[in-house]
Amino acid sequence: FHRLYQFGHDLDPRAPIHIPPFTPPPIGTNQIAQFATYSYFSWGTFFPLIATMLIVVALWLDVRDRRAARAPR
């Protein structure tokens, strides 16, 4: 959120177009002058989530196998 705030409030005073400071939404659409900004989840979000889920599954399987190996038979 801080980076979005900086993006919309640290405007160059020498820019040819002057617009009031704004904060783009983290998710959704926003209209700024004649420009529209779109913020949606994409591959940059989904790949780390999938990788994290695979790591959690691998760790869970490892713990399960270790517990089964230690159990008395």
Coordinates of C-alpha atoms in Angstrom, one line a residue:
F1 CA 0.0 0.0 0.0
H2 CA 2.9 2.3 0.8
R3 CA 4.3 1.9 -2.7
L4 CA 0.9 2.6 -4.3
Y5 CA 0.7 5.7 -2.2
Q6 CA 4.2 6.8 -3.3
F7 CA 3.3 6.1 -6.9
G8 CA 0.3 8.5 -6.8
H9 CA 1.7 11.2 -4.5
D10 CA 5.3 11.6 -5.6
L11 CA 4.4 13.4 -8.9
D12 CA 6.9 15.4 -10.8
P13 CA 6.0 19.1 -10.5
R14 CA 7.5 19.7 -13.9
A15 CA 5.2 17.2 -15.6
P16 CA 3.2 18.6 -18.6
I17 CA 0.0 17.2 -17.1
H18 CA -1.0 18.3 -13.6
I19 CA -3.4 16.0 -11.7
P20 CA -4.3 15.9 -8.0
P21 CA -2.5 13.3 -5.9
F22 CA -4.2 9.9 -5.8
T23 CA -3.7 6.4 -4.5
P24 CA -4.3 3.5 -7.0
P25 CA -6.4 0.7 -5.6
P26 CA -4.6 -2.5 -4.7
I27 CA -7.3 -4.5 -6.6
G28 CA -9.7 -3.0 -9.2
T29 CA -9.9 -0.2 -11.6
N30 CA -9.3 3.5 -11.2
Q31 CA -9.7 6.5 -13.5
I32 CA -7.0 9.2 -13.5
A33 CA -7.6 12.0 -15.9
Q34 CA -8.0 10.3 -19.3
F35 CA -6.0 7.2 -18.1
A36 CA -7.4 4.1 -16.5
T37 CA -5.3 2.0 -14.2
Y38 CA -6.0 -1.7 -13.7
S39 CA -4.7 -3.7 -10.7
Y40 CA -5.4 -7.5 -10.8
F41 CA -3.6 -10.6 -9.7
S42 CA -1.6 -12.3 -12.5
W43 CA 1.3 -14.7 -12.9
G44 CA 3.5 -12.8 -10.5
T45 CA 1.1 -13.7 -7.8
F46 CA 0.1 -17.2 -8.8
F47 CA 3.5 -18.7 -9.4
P48 CA 4.8 -17.9 -5.8
L49 CA 1.5 -19.3 -4.4
I50 CA 1.8 -22.5 -6.3
A51 CA 5.5 -22.9 -5.3
T52 CA 4.6 -22.3 -1.7
M53 CA 1.9 -24.9 -1.8
L54 CA 4.3 -27.5 -3.4
I55 CA 6.9 -26.8 -0.7
V56 CA 4.2 -27.3 2.0
V57 CA 3.1 -30.6 0.5
A58 CA 6.7 -31.8 0.2
L59 CA 7.4 -31.0 3.8
W60 CA 4.2 -32.6 5.0
L61 CA 5.0 -35.8 3.0
D62 CA 8.5 -35.8 4.5
V63 CA 7.3 -35.4 8.1
R64 CA 4.7 -38.2 7.5
D65 CA 7.3 -40.6 6.1
R66 CA 9.7 -39.9 9.0
R67 CA 6.9 -40.5 11.6
A68 CA 6.0 -43.8 9.8
A69 CA 9.6 -44.9 9.8
R70 CA 10.0 -44.2 13.6
A71 CA 6.7 -46.0 14.6
P72 CA 7.2 -49.4 16.1
R73 CA 6.0 -52.3 14.0

